[in-house]
Amino acid sequence: MELLVDIFGYLSIILHGLTIVAQSMTLGGILFLVFLARPFAHMLEQGADLERRITRLTIYSAIGLVIAELAGVGLQVAVVMSTVDLGFFDVMQAPFAMAGTVKILCAILLIPCLSARIASRPLSAVLLLLLGAAELTAATFTTHAYARLSDNVLLLLVEGLHQFGAAIWVGAIPCFVLALGRLHDANGWRLVGARFSRMSMIGVTSIVISGAVMSLYYIGSMQGFYGTAYGVMVGAKIAMFLALLALGAGNLMVTERLRKNQDTSVIRLRRFAEVEIGIGFTIFFAAASLTSVPPAVDLTTDRVTLHEIAVRNAPAWPRLTSPDHDQLAISEMQSQLDKEAQQRGQVAAQANVPGSGILPPRNADDIAWSEYNHHWAGIFVLLIGFLALLNRAGVGWLKHWPLLFLLMAGFLLVRSDPEVWPMGSEGFWIAWRDVEVAQHRFFVALIILFGVFEWAVRTGHLRSPKAALVFPLLVSVGGAMLLTHSHQISNVKDQMLIELTHTPLALAGVAAGWARWLELRLPGRGGRIAGWVWPMCFMLVGVILLWYREA
């Protein structure tokens, strides 16, 4: 149970992200069915088949919502019961548990309501919308709005509007992609494209209005925006939202061309929509991460100033030499404990216990150690991006550039956590209790996987088109997970200054992954441009890492 408490923070973000994804897809599926698939079913050649497939996707999303919500509420209940002397039924009366229970019940009731028997009845659409509204209302009671001491009615309404906008736009895009894939005539594409564009505009308007109000109430000032973790994460959401808008504008142009010329290709519409799904889901995980930090208006001290940001990011030569392992804080503590224990003839205590919840000590050499790791990782990534760019330009033998990922993964596995095997005294398996160690190993595993897959694809060992998609998918997942990455540092300002570096890293990673996706999936000039973009995103990541400072 102590281990569960230790990793609660990170697990809750991941589970909350999955819950938002499933909830948005469920609500988006309902809206797509009620306002698009069913009204147009008799006008489309494949209308009945499309309605059946959208219904199936919505049912799967509702099942996913039940599972994710059960896991999330179960985790919170278990942690509360283990830390507070309360029984199961007492904890289940807490607002988060009651809201979660309502969400689960709504999702369960949606499944039979989507069945063909009930769907044929006149009021089935009303029933679906009512259950969706109940689901959405319960979801707003798990946000920051419910905990506010003032204006919480207004903020609950705004939170509901925000989640509704996300559902009708991002949550319904998988249905849109499915529809584009199933329809085979210009009339169908034009009807579906035009209606979904109008639905998306309603979603975008809802998100913009609610986002502006929430920024006013939760951030409040410019320093709250750039000087707090909440503000920085909102900035990341805005950046990705703008990328979605650009892709949506591109899709709107295709829809307009389709209206004038039925021979217009919809391939760009489909590929852009696929990327919209990926970036939209990344925004959901950023939103989940936001729930783990207090709103900026509540953090009135320990905000980072512009001067501190400028000082931390002042140009400096990369650190290419490492301090000795014995000079690190934990090594020195362990050495002292060993010495004292030897004098008493006892077994020495462990200087750091993974997952104990106690932040490990840090000295100047720990900071130098971490900066050295980041700077050499930056050299690896910069070199990878440059070699990929040369390979794109026609230098064929450089197709082996993905093997550099394996060297980088080995370097990070050894160096990222010096207190852990193979350099430290802590065992490999016991260190999994430490959330930061677990996250580092997750990233190492991702690097190995996408490096191996990309090398096998480029050298012809893997010829499946689907295998080629593993690299961009894992790169974008890595970028998304970086938005949930945290550092165990007691100084709030130092932690915030590190987040300011990691957020652009995450955004560049997401951009690189989806640009490579477009290179593989989008024929013509668009794909060729994307093929030049993603190596440059890698080089940008390398430069940011070389710029990284912790002091």
CSV table of N, CA, C and O in Angstrom, one decimal, residues 176 186 189-195 197-198 201 248-266 268-269:
chain,number,residue,atom,x,y,z
A,176,PHE,N,-15.1,10.9,-37.6
A,176,PHE,CA,-15.0,11.5,-38.9
A,176,PHE,C,-14.0,10.8,-39.7
A,176,PHE,O,-14.2,10.5,-40.9
A,186,ALA,N,-18.0,11.3,-53.8
A,186,ALA,CA,-17.8,12.7,-53.5
A,186,ALA,C,-19.0,13.3,-52.8
A,186,ALA,O,-18.8,14.2,-51.9
A,189,TRP,N,-18.6,12.4,-49.1
A,189,TRP,CA,-17.6,13.2,-48.5
A,189,TRP,C,-18.0,14.6,-48.2
A,189,TRP,O,-17.7,15.2,-47.2
A,190,ARG,N,-18.7,15.2,-49.2
A,190,ARG,CA,-19.1,16.6,-49.1
A,190,ARG,C,-20.1,16.8,-48.0
A,190,ARG,O,-20.0,17.7,-47.2
A,191,LEU,N,-21.1,15.9,-47.9
A,191,LEU,CA,-22.1,16.0,-46.9
A,191,LEU,C,-21.5,15.9,-45.5
A,191,LEU,O,-21.7,16.7,-44.6
A,192,VAL,N,-20.7,14.8,-45.3
A,192,VAL,CA,-20.1,14.6,-44.0
A,192,VAL,C,-19.1,15.7,-43.6
A,192,VAL,O,-19.0,16.2,-42.5
A,193,GLY,N,-18.2,16.1,-44.6
A,193,GLY,CA,-17.2,17.1,-44.4
A,193,GLY,C,-17.8,18.4,-44.0
A,193,GLY,O,-17.4,19.1,-43.0
A,194,ALA,N,-18.9,18.8,-44.7
A,194,ALA,CA,-19.5,20.1,-44.4
A,194,ALA,C,-20.2,20.1,-43.0
A,194,ALA,O,-20.0,21.1,-42.2
A,195,ARG,N,-20.9,19.1,-42.7
A,195,ARG,CA,-21.6,19.0,-41.4
A,195,ARG,C,-20.6,19.0,-40.3
A,195,ARG,O,-20.7,19.6,-39.2
A,197,SER,N,-17.5,20.1,-40.3
A,197,SER,CA,-16.9,21.4,-40.2
A,197,SER,C,-17.7,22.3,-39.3
A,197,SER,O,-17.2,23.1,-38.4
A,198,ARG,N,-19.0,22.3,-39.5
A,198,ARG,CA,-19.9,23.2,-38.7
A,198,ARG,C,-19.9,22.7,-37.2
A,198,ARG,O,-19.9,23.6,-36.3
A,201,MET,N,-16.7,23.9,-35.7
A,201,MET,CA,-16.7,25.4,-35.4
A,201,MET,C,-17.4,25.7,-34.0
A,201,MET,O,-17.0,26.5,-33.3
A,248,GLY,N,-7.3,22.2,-38.8
A,248,GLY,CA,-8.7,22.3,-39.1
A,248,GLY,C,-9.0,23.2,-40.3
A,248,GLY,O,-9.9,23.0,-41.1
A,249,ALA,N,-8.2,24.3,-40.3
A,249,ALA,CA,-8.4,25.3,-41.4
A,249,ALA,C,-8.0,24.6,-42.7
A,249,ALA,O,-8.7,24.8,-43.8
A,250,GLY,N,-7.0,23.8,-42.7
A,250,GLY,CA,-6.6,23.0,-43.9
A,250,GLY,C,-7.7,22.1,-44.4
A,250,GLY,O,-8.0,22.0,-45.6
A,251,ASN,N,-8.4,21.5,-43.4
A,251,ASN,CA,-9.5,20.6,-43.7
A,251,ASN,C,-10.7,21.3,-44.3
A,251,ASN,O,-11.4,20.9,-45.2
A,252,LEU,N,-10.9,22.5,-43.7
A,252,LEU,CA,-12.0,23.3,-44.2
A,252,LEU,C,-11.8,23.8,-45.6
A,252,LEU,O,-12.8,23.8,-46.4
A,253,MET,N,-10.6,24.0,-46.0
A,253,MET,CA,-10.3,24.4,-47.4
A,253,MET,C,-10.6,23.2,-48.3
A,253,MET,O,-11.1,23.4,-49.4
A,254,VAL,N,-10.2,22.0,-47.9
A,254,VAL,CA,-10.5,20.8,-48.7
A,254,VAL,C,-12.0,20.7,-48.9
A,254,VAL,O,-12.5,20.3,-50.0
A,255,THR,N,-12.7,20.9,-47.8
A,255,THR,CA,-14.2,20.7,-47.8
A,255,THR,C,-14.8,21.7,-48.8
A,255,THR,O,-15.7,21.4,-49.6
A,256,GLU,N,-14.3,23.0,-48.8
A,256,GLU,CA,-14.8,24.0,-49.7
A,256,GLU,C,-14.5,23.6,-51.2
A,256,GLU,O,-15.3,23.8,-52.1
A,257,ARG,N,-13.3,23.1,-51.4
A,257,ARG,CA,-12.9,22.7,-52.8
A,257,ARG,C,-13.8,21.5,-53.2
A,257,ARG,O,-14.2,21.4,-54.4
A,258,LEU,N,-14.1,20.6,-52.3
A,258,LEU,CA,-15.0,19.5,-52.6
A,258,LEU,C,-16.4,19.9,-53.0
A,258,LEU,O,-17.0,19.3,-53.8
A,259,ARG,N,-16.8,21.0,-52.4
A,259,ARG,CA,-18.2,21.5,-52.7
A,259,ARG,C,-18.2,22.0,-54.1
A,259,ARG,O,-19.2,21.9,-54.8
A,260,LYS,N,-17.1,22.6,-54.6
A,260,LYS,CA,-17.0,23.2,-55.9
A,260,LYS,C,-16.6,22.2,-57.0
A,260,LYS,O,-17.0,22.3,-58.1
A,261,ASN,N,-15.8,21.2,-56.6
A,261,ASN,CA,-15.3,20.2,-57.5
A,261,ASN,C,-15.3,18.8,-56.9
A,261,ASN,O,-14.5,18.5,-56.0
A,262,GLN,N,-16.2,17.9,-57.4
A,262,GLN,CA,-16.3,16.6,-56.8
A,262,GLN,C,-15.2,15.7,-57.0
A,262,GLN,O,-15.1,14.6,-56.4
A,263,ASP,N,-14.2,16.1,-57.9
A,263,ASP,CA,-13.0,15.3,-58.1
A,263,ASP,C,-11.9,15.6,-57.1
A,263,ASP,O,-10.8,15.0,-57.2
A,264,THR,N,-12.1,16.5,-56.2
A,264,THR,CA,-11.1,16.9,-55.2
A,264,THR,C,-10.8,15.7,-54.4
A,264,THR,O,-11.7,15.0,-53.9
A,265,SER,N,-9.5,15.4,-54.2
A,265,SER,CA,-9.0,14.3,-53.3
A,265,SER,C,-9.3,14.6,-51.8
A,265,SER,O,-9.1,15.7,-51.4
A,266,VAL,N,-9.7,13.6,-51.1
A,266,VAL,CA,-9.9,13.8,-49.6
A,266,VAL,C,-8.8,13.2,-48.8
A,266,VAL,O,-8.9,13.1,-47.6
A,268,ARG,N,-5.9,14.3,-48.1
A,268,ARG,CA,-5.3,15.3,-47.1
A,268,ARG,C,-6.2,15.5,-45.9
A,268,ARG,O,-5.8,15.6,-44.8
A,269,LEU,N,-7.5,15.5,-46.2
A,269,LEU,CA,-8.5,15.6,-45.2
A,269,LEU,C,-8.4,14.5,-44.1
A,269,LEU,O,-8.4,14.7,-42.9
